[in-house]
Short mmCIF file of C-alpha atoms in Angstrom, two decimals:
data_model
loop_
_atom_site.label_atom_id
_atom_site.label_comp_id
_atom_site.label_asym_id
_atom_site.label_seq_id
_atom_site.Cartn_x
_atom_site.Cartn_y
_atom_site.Cartn_z
CA UNK A 1 90.05 24.95 4.98
CA UNK A 2 87.11 23.21 2.87
CA UNK A 3 83.99 22.14 5.75
CA UNK A 4 81.21 19.30 4.35
CA UNK A 5 78.36 19.53 5.92
CA UNK A 6 76.87 16.43 7.22
CA UNK A 7 73.54 14.76 6.28
CA UNK A 8 71.22 12.52 8.94
CA UNK A 9 71.56 8.90 8.57
CA UNK A 10 68.60 8.21 9.90
CA UNK A 11 65.56 10.38 8.21
CA UNK A 12 62.36 12.20 10.08
CA UNK A 13 59.49 12.17 9.98
CA UNK A 14 56.43 14.47 10.03
CA UNK A 15 54.25 12.61 12.41
CA UNK A 16 51.14 15.68 11.85
CA UNK A 17 50.65 14.66 9.09
CA UNK A 18 51.01 10.29 9.48
CA UNK A 19 47.69 11.48 11.70
CA UNK A 20 45.67 13.23 9.28
CA UNK A 21 44.24 11.10 7.68
CA UNK A 22 40.52 12.21 9.44
CA UNK A 23 40.49 15.41 10.35
CA UNK A 24 38.85 16.36 13.68
CA UNK A 25 36.96 13.25 13.85
CA UNK A 26 36.97 10.74 16.59
CA UNK A 27 40.47 8.23 16.33
CA UNK A 28 38.01 5.06 17.55
CA UNK A 29 36.68 5.93 13.96
CA UNK A 30 39.59 7.25 11.66
CA UNK A 31 40.89 4.77 9.29
CA UNK A 32 43.15 1.52 10.04
CA UNK A 33 46.26 3.19 8.67
CA UNK A 34 45.78 6.10 11.66
CA UNK A 35 45.00 3.78 13.79
CA UNK A 36 47.61 2.27 13.33
CA UNK A 37 50.52 5.39 12.73
CA UNK A 38 49.43 6.37 16.27
CA UNK A 39 49.43 2.63 18.50
CA UNK A 40 52.61 2.56 16.47
CA UNK A 41 54.30 5.87 17.86
CA UNK A 42 53.30 4.72 21.06
CA UNK A 43 55.20 1.74 20.77
CA UNK A 44 58.50 3.27 19.22
CA UNK A 45 58.34 6.51 22.38
CA UNK A 46 58.20 4.08 24.77
CA UNK A 47 61.12 2.59 23.17
CA UNK A 48 62.91 5.51 23.12
CA UNK A 49 62.58 5.67 26.89
CA UNK A 50 64.55 1.91 27.07
CA UNK A 51 61.81 0.43 28.78
CA UNK A 52 61.49 -3.81 27.93
CA UNK A 53 59.34 -5.32 24.72
CA UNK A 54 56.31 -6.76 27.17
CA UNK A 55 55.88 -3.29 28.56
CA UNK A 56 56.06 -1.80 24.91
CA UNK A 57 53.50 -4.31 23.61
CA UNK A 58 51.81 -3.70 26.72
CA UNK A 59 51.18 -0.50 25.98
CA UNK A 60 50.54 -0.05 21.79
CA UNK A 61 47.84 -3.43 22.96
CA UNK A 62 46.53 -1.37 25.25
CA UNK A 63 45.65 1.98 22.22
CA UNK A 64 45.11 -1.15 20.12
CA UNK A 65 42.07 -2.73 22.06
CA UNK A 66 40.28 0.80 22.62
CA UNK A 67 40.29 1.22 19.79
CA UNK A 68 39.16 -2.23 17.56
CA UNK A 69 42.39 -3.68 16.25
CA UNK A 70 44.09 -6.47 16.58
CA UNK A 71 47.91 -5.93 16.74
CA UNK A 72 50.99 -8.12 17.06
CA UNK A 73 54.57 -6.23 16.93
CA UNK A 74 59.09 -7.23 16.91
CA UNK A 75 60.88 -5.14 18.53
CA UNK A 76 63.93 -4.50 19.31
CA UNK A 77 66.74 -2.09 20.51
CA UNK A 78 66.30 0.24 18.02
CA UNK A 79 63.25 -0.82 15.82
CA UNK A 80 59.71 -1.81 16.02
CA UNK A 81 57.78 -3.60 13.41
CA UNK A 82 54.26 -4.25 13.71
CA UNK A 83 51.39 -5.47 11.89
CA UNK A 84 47.34 -4.53 12.90
CA UNK A 85 44.13 -5.58 11.40
CA UNK A 86 40.81 -4.91 11.44
CA UNK A 87 37.70 -6.28 9.47
CA UNK A 88 38.85 -7.48 7.47
CA UNK A 89 42.05 -5.95 6.71
CA UNK A 90 45.54 -5.35 7.29
CA UNK A 91 48.62 -2.51 7.68
CA UNK A 92 51.91 -3.22 8.72
CA UNK A 93 54.51 -0.75 9.88
CA UNK A 94 57.81 -0.53 10.61
CA UNK A 95 59.66 2.23 12.07
CA UNK A 96 63.50 2.79 13.72
CA UNK A 97 64.89 5.17 16.67
CA UNK A 98 68.57 6.89 15.97
CA UNK A 99 69.82 5.84 18.87
CA UNK A 100 68.93 4.58 22.14
CA UNK A 101 68.91 5.60 25.91
CA UNK A 102 67.37 6.37 29.33
CA UNK A 103 64.84 8.43 29.95
CA UNK A 104 61.68 7.46 33.23
CA UNK A 105 60.45 10.61 32.60
CA UNK A 106 59.32 10.37 29.80
CA UNK A 107 57.96 6.59 30.31
CA UNK A 108 55.81 7.85 33.68
CA UNK A 109 54.47 10.40 31.29
CA UNK A 110 53.56 7.40 28.74
CA UNK A 111 52.29 4.47 31.10
CA UNK A 112 50.70 7.38 31.63
CA UNK A 113 49.00 8.47 28.57
CA UNK A 114 48.46 4.83 27.70
CA UNK A 115 47.01 4.62 30.95
CA UNK A 116 44.31 7.44 30.22
CA UNK A 117 44.29 6.65 26.25
CA UNK A 118 41.11 3.93 26.12
CA UNK A 119 38.90 6.95 28.68
CA UNK A 120 40.37 10.26 27.29
CA UNK A 121 42.42 9.97 23.91
CA UNK A 122 40.95 8.02 21.87
CA UNK A 123 37.92 10.43 22.29
CA UNK A 124 40.29 13.13 20.54
CA UNK A 125 41.61 12.97 17.20
CA UNK A 126 45.02 11.59 15.39
CA UNK A 127 45.60 15.67 15.10
CA UNK A 128 45.05 15.96 19.21
CA UNK A 129 46.60 12.22 20.13
CA UNK A 130 49.66 13.48 17.91
CA UNK A 131 50.36 16.68 19.59
CA UNK A 132 50.27 14.60 23.43
CA UNK A 133 52.88 12.58 22.17
CA UNK A 134 54.30 15.66 20.72
CA UNK A 135 54.59 17.86 23.65
CA UNK A 136 55.18 14.07 25.87
CA UNK A 137 58.49 13.12 23.51
CA UNK A 138 59.74 16.95 23.62
CA UNK A 139 59.42 16.82 27.39
CA UNK A 140 63.30 18.28 27.74
CA UNK A 141 65.64 16.49 30.04
CA UNK A 142 65.19 17.99 33.67
CA UNK A 143 68.72 18.33 34.78
CA UNK A 144 71.53 20.10 32.71
CA UNK A 145 75.68 19.09 32.10
CA UNK A 146 76.84 20.25 34.81
CA UNK A 147 73.91 18.09 37.88
CA UNK A 148 74.71 15.18 35.38
CA UNK A 149 78.43 15.69 36.04
CA UNK A 150 77.94 15.77 39.34
CA UNK A 151 75.40 12.60 39.63
CA UNK A 152 77.93 10.65 38.58
CA UNK A 153 80.69 12.05 40.85
CA UNK A 154 78.12 11.20 44.03
CA UNK A 155 76.64 8.16 42.72
CA UNK A 156 80.65 7.36 41.97
CA UNK A 157 82.31 7.89 44.81
CA UNK A 158 80.08 6.34 47.53
CA UNK A 159 80.54 2.96 44.73
CA UNK A 160 83.71 3.14 45.41
CA UNK A 161 83.22 2.91 48.94
CA UNK A 162 81.00 0.28 48.07
CA UNK A 163 83.85 -1.78 47.06
CA UNK A 164 86.15 -1.24 49.37
CA UNK A 165 87.66 2.27 49.17
CA UNK A 166 89.04 4.86 51.52
CA UNK A 167 88.55 8.65 51.73
CA UNK A 168 91.35 9.48 48.78
CA UNK A 169 89.91 6.14 46.70
CA UNK A 170 86.04 9.35 46.89
CA UNK A 171 86.67 11.36 46.42
CA UNK A 172 89.37 9.56 43.29
CA UNK A 173 86.15 8.62 41.88
CA UNK A 174 84.11 11.92 42.38
CA UNK A 175 86.83 13.93 39.98
CA UNK A 176 86.43 11.24 37.76
CA UNK A 177 82.96 10.30 38.02
CA UNK A 178 82.21 14.63 37.56
CA UNK A 179 84.60 15.02 34.75
CA UNK A 180 84.08 12.08 32.12
CA UNK A 181 79.80 12.60 32.64
CA UNK A 182 79.86 15.82 32.08
CA UNK A 183 81.71 16.11 28.88
CA UNK A 184 80.38 12.18 28.01
CA UNK A 185 76.76 14.49 28.29
CA UNK A 186 78.13 17.45 25.84
CA UNK A 187 79.54 15.14 23.43
CA UNK A 188 75.96 12.62 23.47
CA UNK A 189 74.09 16.41 23.14
CA UNK A 190 76.66 17.87 19.92
CA UNK A 191 75.33 14.29 18.27
CA UNK A 192 78.84 12.33 18.23
CA UNK A 193 78.73 8.83 18.31
CA UNK A 194 78.55 6.04 20.55
CA UNK A 195 81.88 4.43 21.25
CA UNK A 196 83.28 8.33 20.84
CA UNK A 197 81.40 9.60 23.75
CA UNK A 198 82.94 6.73 25.96
CA UNK A 199 86.49 6.71 24.65
CA UNK A 200 87.00 10.34 25.72
CA UNK A 201 84.57 10.22 29.17
CA UNK A 202 86.33 6.78 30.61
CA UNK A 203 89.47 8.32 29.54
CA UNK A 204 89.39 11.56 31.73
CA UNK A 205 87.64 10.06 33.86
CA UNK A 206 90.96 7.56 34.71
CA UNK A 207 93.02 10.37 33.93
CA UNK A 208 91.79 12.55 35.51
CA UNK A 209 91.12 10.19 38.93
CA UNK A 210 95.33 10.03 38.33
CA UNK A 211 95.99 13.09 37.51
CA UNK A 212 93.65 13.77 41.62
CA UNK A 213 95.70 11.40 43.43
CA UNK A 214 99.11 11.90 43.06
CA UNK A 215 97.70 15.77 43.77
CA UNK A 216 96.80 14.16 48.03
CA UNK A 217 100.86 12.00 46.93
CA UNK A 218 102.75 15.40 47.29
CA UNK A 219 100.59 17.75 49.08
CA UNK A 220 99.83 15.12 51.81
CA UNK A 221 101.98 12.50 51.38
CA UNK A 222 99.02 9.94 51.13
CA UNK A 223 100.57 6.47 49.60
CA UNK A 224 100.50 5.47 46.30
CA UNK A 225 98.41 2.59 47.52
CA UNK A 226 94.97 4.80 46.02
CA UNK A 227 95.45 4.78 43.21
CA UNK A 228 93.73 1.01 42.53
CA UNK A 229 90.61 2.18 42.82
CA UNK A 230 91.03 4.17 39.05
CA UNK A 231 89.04 2.18 37.58
CA UNK A 232 85.96 3.37 39.83
CA UNK A 233 86.07 7.03 37.86
CA UNK A 234 84.51 4.85 34.86
CA UNK A 235 81.69 3.77 36.92
CA UNK A 236 79.16 5.98 35.88
CA UNK A 237 79.35 4.17 32.27
CA UNK A 238 78.21 0.91 32.63
CA UNK A 239 74.73 -0.15 31.16
CA UNK A 240 72.74 -1.39 33.87
CA UNK A 241 69.33 -0.36 31.41
CA UNK A 242 69.97 -2.58 28.96
CA UNK A 243 71.63 -5.60 31.16
CA UNK A 244 68.60 -5.55 33.68
CA UNK A 245 65.59 -4.91 30.78
CA UNK A 246 67.66 -8.31 28.08
CA UNK A 247 66.99 -10.53 31.16
CA UNK A 248 63.44 -9.75 31.55
CA UNK A 249 63.10 -9.72 28.00
CA UNK A 250 64.46 -13.16 27.97
CA UNK A 251 62.05 -14.75 30.36
CA UNK A 252 59.43 -13.19 29.25
CA UNK A 253 60.94 -15.00 24.79
CA UNK A 254 60.83 -12.15 23.39
CA UNK A 255 64.65 -12.38 22.29
CA UNK A 256 65.11 -10.54 19.36
CA UNK A 257 64.98 -7.07 21.78
CA UNK A 258 66.55 -9.11 24.98
CA UNK A 259 69.69 -10.38 23.16
CA UNK A 260 69.66 -7.07 20.99
CA UNK A 261 70.24 -5.67 24.36
CA UNK A 262 71.90 -7.59 25.71
CA UNK A 263 74.65 -7.25 22.51
CA UNK A 264 74.37 -3.37 23.39
CA UNK A 265 75.63 -3.33 26.29
CA UNK A 266 78.57 -6.09 26.68
CA UNK A 267 79.73 -3.94 23.88
CA UNK A 268 79.78 -0.92 25.58
CA UNK A 269 81.94 -2.63 28.63
CA UNK A 270 84.16 -4.01 26.23
CA UNK A 271 84.92 -0.90 25.38
CA UNK A 272 84.60 0.74 28.21
CA UNK A 273 87.54 -1.81 30.05
CA UNK A 274 89.23 -1.70 27.01
CA UNK A 275 89.89 2.28 26.68
CA UNK A 276 90.47 2.61 30.63
CA UNK A 277 93.17 -1.02 30.27
CA UNK A 278 94.61 1.75 28.01
CA UNK A 279 94.47 4.93 29.56
CA UNK A 280 96.38 1.78 32.74
CA UNK A 281 99.46 1.16 30.36
CA UNK A 282 100.09 4.37 29.39
CA UNK A 283 100.12 5.90 33.49
CA UNK A 284 100.99 2.96 34.97
CA UNK A 285 98.62 1.61 36.45
CA UNK A 286 97.14 -1.01 37.61
CA UNK A 287 94.01 -3.01 39.30
CA UNK A 288 94.41 -4.43 43.31
CA UNK A 289 92.37 -4.16 47.01
CA UNK A 290 91.95 -1.27 48.86
CA UNK A 291 93.83 0.00 51.90
CA UNK A 292 91.73 -2.27 54.68
CA UNK A 293 88.95 0.72 56.40
CA UNK A 294 88.52 -1.51 59.42
CA UNK A 295 84.79 0.21 60.53
CA UNK A 296 83.13 -1.24 63.40
CA UNK A 297 79.40 -3.63 62.24
CA UNK A 298 77.50 -0.29 63.47
CA UNK A 299 79.39 2.69 61.37
CA UNK A 300 79.56 -0.10 58.47
CA UNK A 301 75.86 -0.43 58.40
CA UNK A 302 75.18 3.37 58.70
CA UNK A 303 77.55 4.01 56.19
CA UNK A 304 76.51 1.52 53.33
CA UNK A 305 72.70 3.21 53.62
CA UNK A 306 73.99 5.73 52.77
CA UNK A 307 76.56 5.35 50.16
CA UNK A 308 73.88 2.81 49.02
CA UNK A 309 71.51 5.75 48.60
CA UNK A 310 73.35 8.09 47.12
CA UNK A 311 74.93 6.05 44.75
CA UNK A 312 71.28 5.16 43.78
CA UNK A 313 69.90 9.14 43.47
CA UNK A 314 72.66 9.88 41.32
CA UNK A 315 71.91 7.08 39.52
CA UNK A 316 68.60 8.15 38.99
CA UNK A 317 68.87 11.44 38.45
CA UNK A 318 71.38 10.06 35.63
CA UNK A 319 68.53 8.28 33.97
CA UNK A 320 66.55 11.22 34.08
CA UNK A 321 64.37 10.83 36.99
CA UNK A 322 62.70 13.86 39.00
CA UNK A 323 63.41 14.09 42.63
CA UNK A 324 60.51 12.11 43.89
CA UNK A 325 60.89 8.86 41.25
CA UNK A 326 64.69 9.48 42.13
CA UNK A 327 64.65 9.49 45.90
CA UNK A 328 62.43 6.75 45.77
CA UNK A 329 64.57 4.13 43.65
CA UNK A 330 66.86 5.39 46.15
CA UNK A 331 64.96 4.90 49.25
CA UNK A 332 64.73 0.83 48.31
CA UNK A 333 68.74 0.57 46.33
CA UNK A 334 69.37 1.49 50.20
CA UNK A 335 67.70 -1.20 51.73
CA UNK A 336 68.42 -3.93 48.98
CA UNK A 337 71.83 -2.86 48.70
CA UNK A 338 72.67 -2.82 52.12
CA UNK A 339 70.99 -6.26 52.70
CA UNK A 340 73.43 -7.86 49.74
CA UNK A 341 75.99 -6.91 51.03
CA UNK A 342 75.49 -7.81 54.86
CA UNK A 343 75.10 -10.97 53.39
CA UNK A 344 77.91 -11.50 50.59
CA UNK A 345 80.38 -10.42 54.62
CA UNK A 346 78.28 -12.62 57.81
CA UNK A 347 76.05 -15.47 55.72
CA UNK A 348 78.83 -17.28 54.47
CA UNK A 349 76.96 -17.51 51.06
CA UNK A 350 78.52 -16.83 47.49
CA UNK A 351 77.84 -13.69 46.04
CA UNK A 352 75.13 -14.29 42.72
CA UNK A 353 72.86 -16.16 45.14
CA UNK A 354 73.27 -12.65 47.53
CA UNK A 355 72.85 -10.92 44.78
CA UNK A 356 69.87 -13.39 44.08
CA UNK A 357 68.22 -12.07 47.65
CA UNK A 358 68.57 -8.64 46.38
CA UNK A 359 67.16 -7.45 44.23
CA UNK A 360 64.21 -9.91 44.64
CA UNK A 361 64.54 -7.09 47.73
CA UNK A 362 64.41 -4.38 45.48
CA UNK A 363 61.98 -5.74 43.57
CA UNK A 364 59.18 -6.67 46.30
CA UNK A 365 59.63 -3.72 47.78
CA UNK A 366 59.60 -1.07 44.14
CA UNK A 367 55.80 -3.15 43.91
CA UNK A 368 54.64 -2.11 47.23
CA UNK A 369 55.25 1.16 46.41
CA UNK A 370 54.50 1.32 42.81
CA UNK A 371 50.68 1.45 44.25
CA UNK A 372 51.01 4.37 46.30
CA UNK A 373 53.53 6.33 45.15
CA UNK A 374 51.89 5.08 40.21
CA UNK A 375 55.98 5.58 39.78
CA UNK A 376 55.95 3.00 36.26
CA UNK A 377 57.71 -0.02 38.58
CA UNK A 378 60.44 -0.37 35.91
CA UNK A 379 61.54 3.34 37.04
CA UNK A 380 62.33 2.13 41.02
CA UNK A 381 62.94 -1.47 40.28
CA UNK A 382 66.52 -1.28 37.73
CA UNK A 383 68.07 2.00 39.27
CA UNK A 384 68.02 0.46 42.87
CA UNK A 385 69.98 -2.45 40.84
CA UNK A 386 72.38 -0.57 38.94
CA UNK A 387 74.56 -0.04 42.11
CA UNK A 388 74.61 -3.81 42.35
CA UNK A 389 76.32 -5.07 39.08
CA UNK A 390 79.97 -5.64 39.18
CA UNK A 391 81.81 -3.44 37.05
CA UNK A 392 85.21 -4.07 39.09
CA UNK A 393 85.05 -7.54 38.03
CA UNK A 394 83.87 -6.85 34.74
CA UNK A 395 86.70 -4.40 34.26
CA UNK A 396 89.70 -6.49 36.69
CA UNK A 397 89.12 -9.80 33.78
CA UNK A 398 90.11 -7.90 30.93
CA UNK A 399 92.76 -6.42 32.08
CA UNK A 400 93.29 -9.41 33.25
CA UNK A 401 92.99 -10.38 30.06
CA UNK A 402 94.76 -8.43 28.18
CA UNK A 403 98.00 -9.19 31.14
CA UNK A 404 96.37 -12.42 29.89
CA UNK A 405 97.22 -13.69 33.55
CA UNK A 406 94.17 -15.63 31.73
CA UNK A 407 92.90 -17.60 35.33
CA UNK A 408 92.48 -14.37 36.82
CA UNK A 409 90.65 -13.75 34.27
CA UNK A 410 88.59 -16.78 34.23
CA UNK A 411 87.88 -15.68 38.03
CA UNK A 412 86.59 -12.40 37.71
CA UNK A 413 84.54 -12.33 34.48
CA UNK A 414 82.47 -15.96 35.48
CA UNK A 415 81.88 -14.00 38.77
CA UNK A 416 80.71 -11.04 37.24
CA UNK A 417 78.70 -13.44 34.38
CA UNK A 418 76.92 -14.99 38.02
CA UNK A 419 75.57 -11.69 39.39
CA UNK A 420 74.60 -10.28 36.76
CA UNK A 421 72.84 -13.24 35.35
CA UNK A 422 71.53 -13.40 39.67
CA UNK A 423 70.08 -9.58 39.25
CA UNK A 424 67.37 -10.03 36.35
CA UNK A 425 66.39 -13.41 37.28
CA UNK A 426 66.08 -11.39 41.89
CA UNK A 427 63.97 -8.36 39.38
CA UNK A 428 61.34 -11.46 37.54
CA UNK A 429 60.45 -13.72 40.22
CA UNK A 430 59.48 -10.25 42.37
CA UNK A 431 57.42 -9.93 39.27
CA UNK A 432 55.97 -13.07 40.05
CA UNK A 433 55.61 -12.91 43.08
CA UNK A 434 53.59 -9.51 42.76
CA UNK A 435 51.83 -9.19 38.92
CA UNK A 436 49.45 -11.91 37.91
CA UNK A 437 50.12 -10.04 33.85
CA UNK A 438 53.49 -10.90 34.14
CA UNK A 439 52.96 -14.24 35.30
CA UNK A 440 51.28 -15.38 32.66
CA UNK A 441 52.48 -16.05 29.13
CA UNK A 442 48.49 -14.76 27.51
#
């Protein structure tokens, strides 16, 4: 059999060579080109972590101002175009990423780097600053594929309970999500393309759920009604970070970044739900309502707090948050999501309004903790409300479209759209109330 070498579609950049214009002289005394390379690399490094355009531009501005440079930038999902001005001269660059993802640990390191830049790094040489960025960008992940599989398993297990599932559905989701995310991470490490990773991981997650619940039916004679929760095993694929940051970007009129992130998130949702639909047809599964649990209100409240904490902790691990950061985000999510679910049950308010209140609460609590713990605000807020994204609604909408039940499909998709809109609005309102820099357009 003849094998063909696979050539990289994106050529590597020799960052160290680009930063070697001024020897060991301080970066503040360097030529414009060298300053511009460092400014752009800071922005590109933050873009690779999955944060929004407003935060990236703010970081680039901080570095540029400390070097006596004016910088303008246009930021997308994978690309960064910017121009630097100094003493009547200008220098423009256009860079792009190979792929996108979320890494909250690296994001925290980069934010600390940017805060320390004016007093410390601007006095170092371009080589030294570039070496520090190499060190940050080369930071290994905090978790192995097995750990990330378990994180998804616990997160989706908790998600299943919050959606109304019982022990059987929770066990099925645990098995399915664990296998699905483990395989997804292994495929990503081998650089397989996005669609292939989604196809394989979602198909395995749904099939594993069906096998696990089928085994319980055969061994313990549980009801076949528990098959309806198979989609819960696939909820680890929900692109919560790009969903939420797209709304935040558009609120600051960064439409290029916002629309690209929204398109990316919708693309993942569409491919995942279509894959789950095909697997459901092959295995003769269909979504439906969970059997009632009949829990006392006090017991249900306590279990929701625990499940919300576990779910957000698992999703935070999947974003590469360290344990302390993940625990803080889980604390925020436990309070905010439990409040949201309680409002849905007892207030009579529409689910979208309850989602807005939940996201607003998460944003306010995260702002308070941010000043004490020092974690970037987005590393606490987005993981804490990812568990509120209505992945089950989105799947039911696509499933009913495939079955040509257009009334049901419209109901689920419109309900999901209202909640998805409400979540970033809640975070935006919290940010306006607590962050003076975000409050103004300048």
